[in-house]
Amino acid sequence: MLKVAVATLGCKVNQCESAGISETLAVRGMTLVPFEEEADCYIINTCTVTGRTDYQSRQLIRRAIKRNPAAVVLVTGCYAQRAPEEIARIPGVGIVVGNAEKSRLSDLIRELSEGIAPEIHVGDIRSEKRFSSLGAASFPDHTRAFLKIQDGCDAFCSYCIVPRARGASRSLRPVEVEEGIASLASEGYREVVLTGIHLGAYGRDLIPTTDLEAMVRSVTEAHLVERLRLSSIEPREVTDELISLIESSGVVCRHLHIPLQSGDDGILAAMNRNYDAAFFRDLIRKVHTAVPDIAVGIDVIAGFPGETETAFVNTIRLVEGLPVAYLHVFPYSRRPGTPAAAMPDQVPEIEKKRRAEQLRRIGTAKRQAFAERFIGTPLAVLIEGRKEKSTGFSIGFSDNYIPVACGTACDANRIVRVMPGSFRNGRLIGEVIQE
């Protein structure tokens, strides 16, 4: 029986697809083993959003080859889609598979083992019209399930390689979304996270067209799952209706991740973002007015080409004044083929690193301040399977995305009410008051 190991880098969409790939391989009679073990085939599902993720992908590839030089090494994902020849030149790589061909991985593994598969199997992703969900029925070691409902992006931000690696926006039909959520709930999942490359574009490509709000409203009205969480949504796509659903449904988690990228209008224009700093500030305030306890996370890029010290200070001032719960900070990474890669006034690496560290310090303080607001306030916490190593405490997340550790022993995959009493090591600490 063929032993296969899968490693994943990057976003929740990649993670969702890897779970579906693993499930398909198991159904086809292959045995899944941890990536750290010897296998007959290694699959590396790569990311290419930054130069660092390219490097990490190559590290995993070489680690697999070293672990078993006789193994089939199959590389897929966004790095494989963007630079298939570059990956194929790595000695020991057996096959490179593009994003549109991921659904054929099990067939390609068997073909390669028989010596008949091509070395590179990567098509023109921008011409791809089909939506391939690669949906998984279960997510081992997770109490939250993920459902990919959208793929691709048509925004073409000047720094971003993703539209070239993921193709045009395509959506899962609403009936299949509802079936997918219902199926995951029937497997015992209390929370489903809806994921996509450009989630807010959901439904625009369908006939008839629809939108994210209509789909979310339909899911909540059908009571398909206890909790529904949304992954990243662009600022212009956080509509009044979506905010209202979060405020009133009792199902949609009080959590939004909204990319900011910069707080300087000149840099936002150079990035090809479709809003300015004032719009973003007003949006976050509107969200918090409607849903005061919501966790809003933001992405920020440090050191975009042309970002002067004044432009960076504008970002700092905006971020410091926003009622956000956390920051994801990325030093700008020059991506081949993007407009930003050819822009003048590239910021030195050491300066990008300094700016990123300053933003991360703000993010750490924001995360703690947000969590400490809820000391003494009961929170509904979904308990995960893992426990805190140092204390043995059960760990979970509130619906507004606060990590919580509770001293009371709790079974995984239960939603319990916890009274937080303190904040330590990045999480609230409390006791269960109601199961």
Short mmCIF file of C-alpha atoms in Angstrom, two decimals:
data_model
loop_
_atom_site.label_atom_id
_atom_site.label_comp_id
_atom_site.label_asym_id
_atom_site.label_seq_id
_atom_site.Cartn_x
_atom_site.Cartn_y
_atom_site.Cartn_z
CA MET A 1 0.00 0.00 0.00
CA LEU A 2 1.42 3.38 -1.07
CA LYS A 3 2.40 5.62 1.87
CA VAL A 4 1.80 9.33 1.22
CA ALA A 5 2.75 12.40 3.29
CA VAL A 6 1.28 15.87 2.73
CA ALA A 7 2.74 19.22 3.83
CA THR A 8 0.94 22.54 3.42
CA LEU A 9 2.10 26.14 3.37
CA GLY A 10 0.02 29.29 3.18
CA CYS A 11 -3.59 30.30 3.52
CA LYS A 12 -6.72 28.58 4.80
CA VAL A 13 -7.71 27.79 1.20
CA ASN A 14 -4.52 25.77 0.77
CA GLN A 15 -5.15 24.04 4.10
CA CYS A 16 -8.71 23.26 3.04
CA GLU A 17 -7.53 21.82 -0.27
CA SER A 18 -4.84 19.71 1.39
CA ALA A 19 -7.47 18.18 3.67
CA GLY A 20 -9.54 17.31 0.61
CA ILE A 21 -6.52 15.87 -1.20
CA SER A 22 -5.62 13.74 1.82
CA GLU A 23 -9.16 12.43 2.06
CA THR A 24 -9.21 11.50 -1.63
CA LEU A 25 -5.89 9.68 -1.35
CA ALA A 26 -7.17 7.67 1.62
CA VAL A 27 -10.32 6.71 -0.29
CA ARG A 28 -8.09 5.55 -3.18
CA GLY A 29 -6.39 3.12 -0.81
CA MET A 30 -3.25 5.08 0.01
CA THR A 31 -1.96 5.32 3.59
CA LEU A 32 -1.40 8.81 4.98
CA VAL A 33 1.64 9.25 7.21
CA PRO A 34 3.13 12.32 8.93
CA PHE A 35 5.46 14.38 6.75
CA GLU A 36 8.30 13.71 9.18
CA GLU A 37 8.12 9.97 8.46
CA GLU A 38 9.44 8.01 5.49
CA ALA A 39 6.89 7.81 2.69
CA ASP A 40 6.63 6.53 -0.88
CA CYS A 41 5.27 9.88 -2.03
CA TYR A 42 5.55 13.38 -0.61
CA ILE A 43 3.10 16.10 -1.64
CA ILE A 44 4.09 19.70 -0.91
CA ASN A 45 1.22 22.18 -1.34
CA THR A 46 3.13 25.43 -1.73
CA CYS A 47 2.53 29.14 -1.25
CA THR A 48 4.09 32.00 -3.22
CA VAL A 49 2.63 35.12 -1.60
CA THR A 50 6.12 36.21 -0.45
CA GLY A 51 9.72 35.34 -1.19
CA ARG A 52 9.91 33.73 2.23
CA THR A 53 7.10 31.28 1.43
CA ASP A 54 8.92 30.33 -1.79
CA TYR A 55 12.01 29.61 0.33
CA GLN A 56 10.00 27.61 2.88
CA SER A 57 8.48 25.59 0.04
CA ARG A 58 11.92 24.73 -1.32
CA GLN A 59 13.03 23.74 2.18
CA LEU A 60 10.14 21.27 2.49
CA ILE A 61 10.86 19.86 -0.98
CA ARG A 62 14.52 19.24 -0.15
CA ARG A 63 13.61 17.81 3.25
CA ALA A 64 11.34 15.25 1.59
CA ILE A 65 13.99 14.30 -0.97
CA LYS A 66 16.58 13.87 1.78
CA ARG A 67 14.22 11.76 3.89
CA ASN A 68 13.61 9.28 1.08
CA PRO A 69 15.57 9.85 -2.16
CA ALA A 70 13.57 7.06 -3.83
CA ALA A 71 10.20 8.66 -3.07
CA VAL A 72 7.95 10.39 -5.58
CA VAL A 73 8.05 14.11 -4.74
CA LEU A 74 5.02 15.98 -6.07
CA VAL A 75 4.90 19.77 -5.78
CA THR A 76 1.63 21.65 -6.21
CA GLY A 77 0.04 24.93 -5.11
CA CYS A 78 0.70 28.56 -5.94
CA TYR A 79 4.50 28.41 -6.18
CA ALA A 80 4.15 25.43 -8.52
CA GLN A 81 1.62 27.37 -10.60
CA ARG A 82 3.80 30.49 -10.79
CA ALA A 83 7.23 28.91 -11.41
CA PRO A 84 6.88 25.27 -12.51
CA GLU A 85 10.18 25.12 -14.41
CA GLU A 86 12.07 26.56 -11.45
CA ILE A 87 10.70 23.85 -9.17
CA ALA A 88 11.21 21.09 -11.75
CA ARG A 89 14.93 21.94 -11.83
CA ILE A 90 15.32 20.92 -8.18
CA PRO A 91 16.99 17.48 -8.32
CA GLY A 92 14.60 14.85 -6.99
CA VAL A 93 11.31 16.55 -7.86
CA GLY A 94 9.16 14.07 -9.75
CA ILE A 95 6.22 16.16 -10.90
CA VAL A 96 4.95 19.74 -10.67
CA VAL A 97 1.17 20.17 -10.63
CA GLY A 98 -0.75 23.44 -11.06
CA ASN A 99 -3.69 24.60 -8.98
CA ALA A 100 -6.31 23.65 -11.56
CA GLU A 101 -4.95 20.09 -11.70
CA LYS A 102 -4.98 19.44 -7.93
CA SER A 103 -8.11 17.32 -8.21
CA ARG A 104 -6.13 14.81 -10.32
CA LEU A 105 -3.30 14.27 -7.85
CA SER A 106 -4.16 10.68 -6.97
CA ASP A 107 -4.20 9.71 -10.66
CA LEU A 108 -0.94 11.54 -11.32
CA ILE A 109 0.77 9.80 -8.40
CA ARG A 110 -0.11 6.41 -9.83
CA GLU A 111 0.93 7.46 -13.35
CA LEU A 112 4.25 8.78 -12.10
CA SER A 113 4.94 5.58 -10.16
CA GLU A 114 4.40 3.75 -13.47
CA GLY A 115 6.68 6.18 -15.32
CA ILE A 116 4.04 7.69 -17.62
CA ALA A 117 3.22 11.05 -16.04
CA PRO A 118 4.61 14.32 -17.45
CA GLU A 119 7.16 16.17 -15.36
CA ILE A 120 5.16 19.41 -15.40
CA HIS A 121 1.38 19.46 -15.37
CA VAL A 122 0.49 23.16 -15.17
CA GLY A 123 -2.13 24.86 -17.31
CA ASP A 124 -3.21 28.47 -17.88
CA ILE A 125 -4.92 29.20 -14.57
CA ARG A 126 -6.40 32.52 -15.75
CA SER A 127 -8.49 30.68 -18.34
CA GLU A 128 -9.82 28.19 -15.78
CA LYS A 129 -13.61 28.51 -15.38
CA ARG A 130 -14.37 25.46 -13.23
CA PHE A 131 -14.64 25.66 -9.47
CA SER A 132 -12.89 22.76 -7.77
CA SER A 133 -13.70 22.66 -4.07
CA LEU A 134 -11.55 19.66 -3.08
CA GLY A 135 -13.85 19.66 -0.06
CA ALA A 136 -13.02 17.49 2.92
CA ALA A 137 -15.61 15.74 5.08
CA SER A 138 -13.37 15.94 8.13
CA PHE A 139 -10.38 17.85 9.48
CA PRO A 140 -8.35 15.62 11.80
CA ASP A 141 -7.10 17.37 14.94
CA HIS A 142 -9.38 20.36 14.29
CA THR A 143 -12.66 21.28 15.97
CA ARG A 144 -13.34 23.92 13.32
CA ALA A 145 -14.08 22.82 9.78
CA PHE A 146 -13.23 24.80 6.65
CA LEU A 147 -15.26 25.09 3.48
CA LYS A 148 -13.78 26.69 0.38
CA ILE A 149 -16.59 28.52 -1.40
CA GLN A 150 -14.58 30.82 -3.69
CA ASP A 151 -11.29 30.70 -5.58
CA GLY A 152 -9.26 33.14 -7.64
CA CYS A 153 -9.04 36.94 -7.68
CA ASP A 154 -9.59 39.71 -10.23
CA ALA A 155 -8.41 42.64 -8.10
CA PHE A 156 -4.75 42.72 -9.24
CA CYS A 157 -3.29 44.75 -6.39
CA SER A 158 0.08 45.95 -7.64
CA TYR A 159 2.11 43.91 -5.14
CA CYS A 160 0.17 40.65 -5.37
CA ILE A 161 1.00 37.54 -7.39
CA VAL A 162 -2.13 35.65 -6.28
CA PRO A 163 -4.37 36.44 -9.32
CA ARG A 164 -1.66 34.93 -11.53
CA ALA A 165 -1.35 31.87 -9.30
CA ARG A 166 -5.05 31.29 -8.56
CA GLY A 167 -6.83 32.51 -11.66
CA ALA A 168 -10.08 34.41 -12.09
CA SER A 169 -12.74 34.52 -9.39
CA ARG A 170 -14.99 31.44 -9.33
CA SER A 171 -17.61 30.36 -6.84
CA LEU A 172 -19.26 27.26 -5.41
CA ARG A 173 -22.99 27.21 -6.14
CA PRO A 174 -25.16 28.24 -3.14
CA VAL A 175 -26.88 24.86 -2.95
CA GLU A 176 -23.47 23.17 -2.73
CA VAL A 177 -22.38 25.62 -0.03
CA GLU A 178 -25.42 24.68 2.04
CA GLU A 179 -24.86 20.98 1.39
CA GLY A 180 -21.21 21.31 2.38
CA ILE A 181 -22.02 23.08 5.64
CA ALA A 182 -24.79 20.61 6.48
CA SER A 183 -22.44 17.70 5.79
CA LEU A 184 -19.73 19.12 8.05
CA ALA A 185 -22.28 19.80 10.80
CA SER A 186 -23.53 16.21 10.52
CA GLU A 187 -19.94 15.08 11.15
CA GLY A 188 -20.10 16.89 14.48
CA TYR A 189 -18.45 20.21 13.67
CA ARG A 190 -19.90 23.09 15.67
CA GLU A 191 -18.13 25.78 13.65
CA VAL A 192 -17.52 26.09 9.92
CA VAL A 193 -15.14 28.69 8.48
CA LEU A 194 -16.00 29.91 4.98
CA THR A 195 -12.81 30.48 3.02
CA GLY A 196 -11.85 31.94 -0.32
CA ILE A 197 -9.04 33.77 -2.06
CA HIS A 198 -11.34 36.79 -2.53
CA LEU A 199 -14.29 35.80 -0.35
CA GLY A 200 -16.19 39.05 -0.84
CA ALA A 201 -16.37 38.38 -4.60
CA TYR A 202 -18.43 35.26 -3.95
CA GLY A 203 -21.25 34.71 -6.42
CA ARG A 204 -20.47 37.40 -8.99
CA ASP A 205 -19.45 34.80 -11.57
CA LEU A 206 -22.51 32.59 -11.10
CA ILE A 207 -25.65 32.54 -13.25
CA PRO A 208 -27.82 33.94 -11.78
CA THR A 209 -25.43 36.11 -9.81
CA THR A 210 -25.58 36.23 -6.05
CA ASP A 211 -23.41 37.62 -3.25
CA LEU A 212 -21.86 36.69 0.05
CA GLU A 213 -24.57 38.37 2.10
CA ALA A 214 -27.38 36.42 0.42
CA MET A 215 -25.56 33.15 0.91
CA VAL A 216 -24.75 33.85 4.57
CA ARG A 217 -28.33 34.93 5.25
CA SER A 218 -29.64 31.71 3.68
CA VAL A 219 -27.29 29.58 5.79
CA THR A 220 -28.20 31.33 9.03
CA GLU A 221 -31.93 31.14 8.35
CA ALA A 222 -31.63 27.41 7.67
CA HIS A 223 -29.82 26.88 11.03
CA LEU A 224 -27.30 24.55 9.37
CA VAL A 225 -24.51 25.01 11.93
CA GLU A 226 -24.04 26.60 15.35
CA ARG A 227 -21.23 28.91 14.30
CA LEU A 228 -20.30 30.35 10.93
CA ARG A 229 -17.01 32.23 10.66
CA LEU A 230 -15.87 34.32 7.69
CA SER A 231 -12.26 34.53 6.57
CA SER A 232 -10.67 37.67 5.12
CA ILE A 233 -12.97 40.22 3.43
CA GLU A 234 -11.96 43.33 1.49
CA PRO A 235 -13.01 46.73 2.94
CA ARG A 236 -15.42 47.65 0.13
CA GLU A 237 -17.17 44.29 0.58
CA VAL A 238 -18.03 44.73 4.26
CA THR A 239 -21.58 45.88 3.58
CA ASP A 240 -24.24 47.16 5.95
CA GLU A 241 -26.19 43.93 5.39
CA LEU A 242 -23.20 41.80 6.32
CA ILE A 243 -22.62 43.86 9.47
CA SER A 244 -26.31 43.45 10.34
CA LEU A 245 -26.07 39.67 9.93
CA ILE A 246 -23.11 39.55 12.31
CA GLU A 247 -24.96 41.74 14.81
CA SER A 248 -28.29 39.91 14.77
CA SER A 249 -28.00 36.33 13.51
CA GLY A 250 -26.49 34.67 16.57
CA VAL A 251 -24.73 32.34 14.13
CA VAL A 252 -22.14 34.46 12.30
CA CYS A 253 -19.12 34.91 14.56
CA ARG A 254 -18.30 38.41 15.78
CA HIS A 255 -15.05 38.44 13.87
CA LEU A 256 -13.90 40.09 10.66
CA HIS A 257 -10.47 40.13 9.07
CA ILE A 258 -10.22 43.20 6.84
CA PRO A 259 -6.95 43.94 4.98
CA LEU A 260 -5.73 47.52 5.42
CA GLN A 261 -2.20 47.22 3.87
CA SER A 262 -1.33 50.90 4.40
CA GLY A 263 -2.64 53.97 6.18
CA ASP A 264 -1.22 56.38 3.62
CA ASP A 265 -3.40 57.45 0.70
CA GLY A 266 -0.51 57.73 -1.77
CA ILE A 267 0.69 54.22 -0.98
CA LEU A 268 -2.85 52.82 -1.14
CA ALA A 269 -3.22 54.31 -4.63
CA ALA A 270 0.13 52.84 -5.71
CA MET A 271 -1.00 49.48 -4.36
CA ASN A 272 -4.15 49.69 -6.52
CA ARG A 273 -6.37 49.45 -3.45
CA ASN A 274 -9.84 50.88 -4.01
CA TYR A 275 -10.24 52.95 -0.82
CA ASP A 276 -8.40 55.58 1.18
CA ALA A 277 -7.44 55.81 4.85
CA ALA A 278 -10.54 57.81 5.78
CA PHE A 279 -12.83 55.18 4.26
CA PHE A 280 -11.09 52.42 6.20
CA ARG A 281 -11.19 54.35 9.47
CA ASP A 282 -14.89 55.10 9.06
CA LEU A 283 -15.63 51.46 8.16
CA ILE A 284 -13.96 50.08 11.29
CA ARG A 285 -15.78 52.61 13.46
CA LYS A 286 -19.10 51.70 11.83
CA VAL A 287 -18.49 48.00 12.41
CA HIS A 288 -17.66 48.61 16.07
CA THR A 289 -20.66 50.85 16.59
CA ALA A 290 -22.95 48.10 15.30
CA VAL A 291 -21.13 45.20 17.01
CA PRO A 292 -19.15 46.61 19.97
CA ASP A 293 -17.51 43.30 20.96
CA ILE A 294 -16.41 42.29 17.47
CA ALA A 295 -12.80 41.30 16.83
CA VAL A 296 -11.46 43.04 13.75
CA GLY A 297 -8.08 41.91 12.46
CA ILE A 298 -6.14 43.74 9.78
CA ASP A 299 -3.24 43.08 7.39
CA VAL A 300 -0.50 45.69 7.01
CA ILE A 301 2.42 45.71 4.56
CA ALA A 302 5.60 47.42 5.76
CA GLY A 303 8.04 48.99 3.31
CA PHE A 304 6.06 49.08 0.07
CA PRO A 305 8.02 50.83 -2.72
CA GLY A 306 7.91 54.58 -2.23
CA GLU A 307 6.85 54.34 1.41
CA THR A 308 8.63 57.30 2.96
CA GLU A 309 9.00 57.79 6.69
CA THR A 310 6.05 60.20 6.52
CA ALA A 311 3.90 57.60 4.77
CA PHE A 312 4.88 55.00 7.35
CA VAL A 313 4.00 57.38 10.20
CA ASN A 314 0.58 57.87 8.59
CA THR A 315 0.09 54.10 8.79
CA ILE A 316 1.24 54.00 12.42
CA ARG A 317 -1.14 56.79 13.40
CA LEU A 318 -4.09 55.19 11.66
CA VAL A 319 -3.44 51.74 13.14
CA GLU A 320 -2.90 53.10 16.65
CA GLY A 321 -6.24 54.89 16.49
CA LEU A 322 -8.27 51.94 15.20
CA PRO A 323 -10.22 49.67 17.60
CA VAL A 324 -8.72 46.50 16.14
CA ALA A 325 -8.02 43.21 17.92
CA TYR A 326 -4.86 42.12 16.12
CA LEU A 327 -2.52 42.82 13.20
CA HIS A 328 -0.96 40.54 10.61
CA VAL A 329 2.19 42.34 9.49
CA PHE A 330 4.16 41.53 6.34
CA PRO A 331 7.36 43.19 5.14
CA TYR A 332 6.84 43.98 1.45
CA SER A 333 8.07 41.11 -0.72
CA ARG A 334 9.01 41.79 -4.35
CA ARG A 335 7.02 39.35 -6.50
CA PRO A 336 8.25 38.76 -10.08
CA GLY A 337 5.83 39.99 -12.71
CA THR A 338 3.87 42.35 -10.48
CA PRO A 339 3.80 46.11 -11.16
CA ALA A 340 5.23 46.89 -7.72
CA ALA A 341 8.35 44.84 -8.45
CA ALA A 342 9.34 47.37 -11.13
CA MET A 343 8.50 50.48 -9.09
CA PRO A 344 11.29 52.89 -8.13
CA ASP A 345 12.26 53.73 -4.54
CA GLN A 346 12.36 50.18 -3.24
CA VAL A 347 12.75 50.25 0.55
CA PRO A 348 15.91 48.56 1.91
CA GLU A 349 15.36 45.22 3.62
CA ILE A 350 16.70 46.43 6.96
CA GLU A 351 14.22 49.31 6.94
CA LYS A 352 11.31 47.04 6.00
CA LYS A 353 12.24 44.81 8.92
CA ARG A 354 12.39 47.77 11.33
CA ARG A 355 8.99 49.04 10.26
CA ALA A 356 7.45 45.58 10.46
CA GLU A 357 8.77 45.11 14.00
CA GLN A 358 7.30 48.45 15.07
CA LEU A 359 3.91 47.45 13.68
CA ARG A 360 4.11 44.03 15.35
CA ARG A 361 4.70 45.66 18.72
CA ILE A 362 1.54 47.68 18.21
CA GLY A 363 -0.26 44.49 17.22
CA THR A 364 0.86 42.70 20.39
CA ALA A 365 -0.45 45.54 22.54
CA LYS A 366 -3.73 45.66 20.61
CA ARG A 367 -4.26 41.92 21.02
CA GLN A 368 -3.75 42.09 24.78
CA ALA A 369 -5.91 45.20 25.21
CA PHE A 370 -8.77 43.64 23.28
CA ALA A 371 -8.65 40.37 25.22
CA GLU A 372 -8.43 42.10 28.61
CA ARG A 373 -11.68 43.93 27.88
CA PHE A 374 -13.42 40.60 28.46
CA ILE A 375 -11.98 39.76 31.87
CA GLY A 376 -15.06 39.22 34.03
CA THR A 377 -17.34 38.78 31.02
CA PRO A 378 -18.60 35.25 30.21
CA LEU A 379 -17.53 34.00 26.78
CA ALA A 380 -18.82 31.06 24.73
CA VAL A 381 -15.68 29.06 23.93
CA LEU A 382 -15.32 26.20 21.45
CA ILE A 383 -12.85 23.79 23.07
CA GLU A 384 -10.09 22.41 20.86
CA GLY A 385 -8.48 18.98 21.07
CA ARG A 386 -5.10 20.24 22.25
CA LYS A 387 -4.25 21.29 25.80
CA GLU A 388 -1.80 23.85 27.12
CA LYS A 389 1.46 21.97 27.68
CA SER A 390 2.61 23.79 30.81
CA THR A 391 -0.70 23.62 32.70
CA GLY A 392 -2.84 20.97 31.02
CA PHE A 393 -5.59 23.59 30.63
CA SER A 394 -8.15 23.12 27.87
CA ILE A 395 -7.78 25.65 25.05
CA GLY A 396 -10.43 27.11 22.80
CA PHE A 397 -11.61 30.21 20.95
CA SER A 398 -14.49 32.53 21.68
CA ASP A 399 -16.71 33.50 18.78
CA ASN A 400 -14.89 36.84 18.69
CA TYR A 401 -11.60 35.02 18.17
CA ILE A 402 -10.02 35.33 21.59
CA PRO A 403 -7.89 32.35 22.63
CA VAL A 404 -9.06 31.11 26.03
CA ALA A 405 -7.52 28.55 28.40
CA CYS A 406 -9.70 27.12 31.16
CA GLY A 407 -8.61 25.14 34.20
CA THR A 408 -11.72 23.01 34.14
CA ALA A 409 -11.27 19.75 32.23
CA CYS A 410 -13.37 19.96 29.06
CA ASP A 411 -14.05 17.58 26.22
CA ALA A 412 -12.96 18.74 22.78
CA ASN A 413 -15.56 20.12 20.37
CA ARG A 414 -17.85 21.44 23.10
CA ILE A 415 -19.01 25.05 23.39
CA VAL A 416 -18.81 26.06 27.05
CA ARG A 417 -19.26 29.34 28.90
CA VAL A 418 -16.03 30.50 30.47
CA MET A 419 -15.50 33.33 32.95
CA PRO A 420 -12.07 34.85 32.21
CA GLY A 421 -10.14 36.04 35.23
CA SER A 422 -6.75 37.01 33.81
CA PHE A 423 -4.62 37.33 30.69
CA ARG A 424 -1.37 35.39 30.34
CA ASN A 425 0.88 34.23 27.49
CA GLY A 426 -1.37 35.61 24.78
CA ARG A 427 -4.66 34.18 26.03
CA LEU A 428 -7.39 34.69 28.60
CA ILE A 429 -7.42 32.32 31.57
CA GLY A 430 -10.72 31.36 33.16
CA GLU A 431 -13.03 28.72 34.58
CA VAL A 432 -16.04 27.01 33.03
CA ILE A 433 -19.27 28.34 34.54
CA GLN A 434 -21.71 26.47 32.29
CA GLU A 435 -21.37 23.46 30.01
#
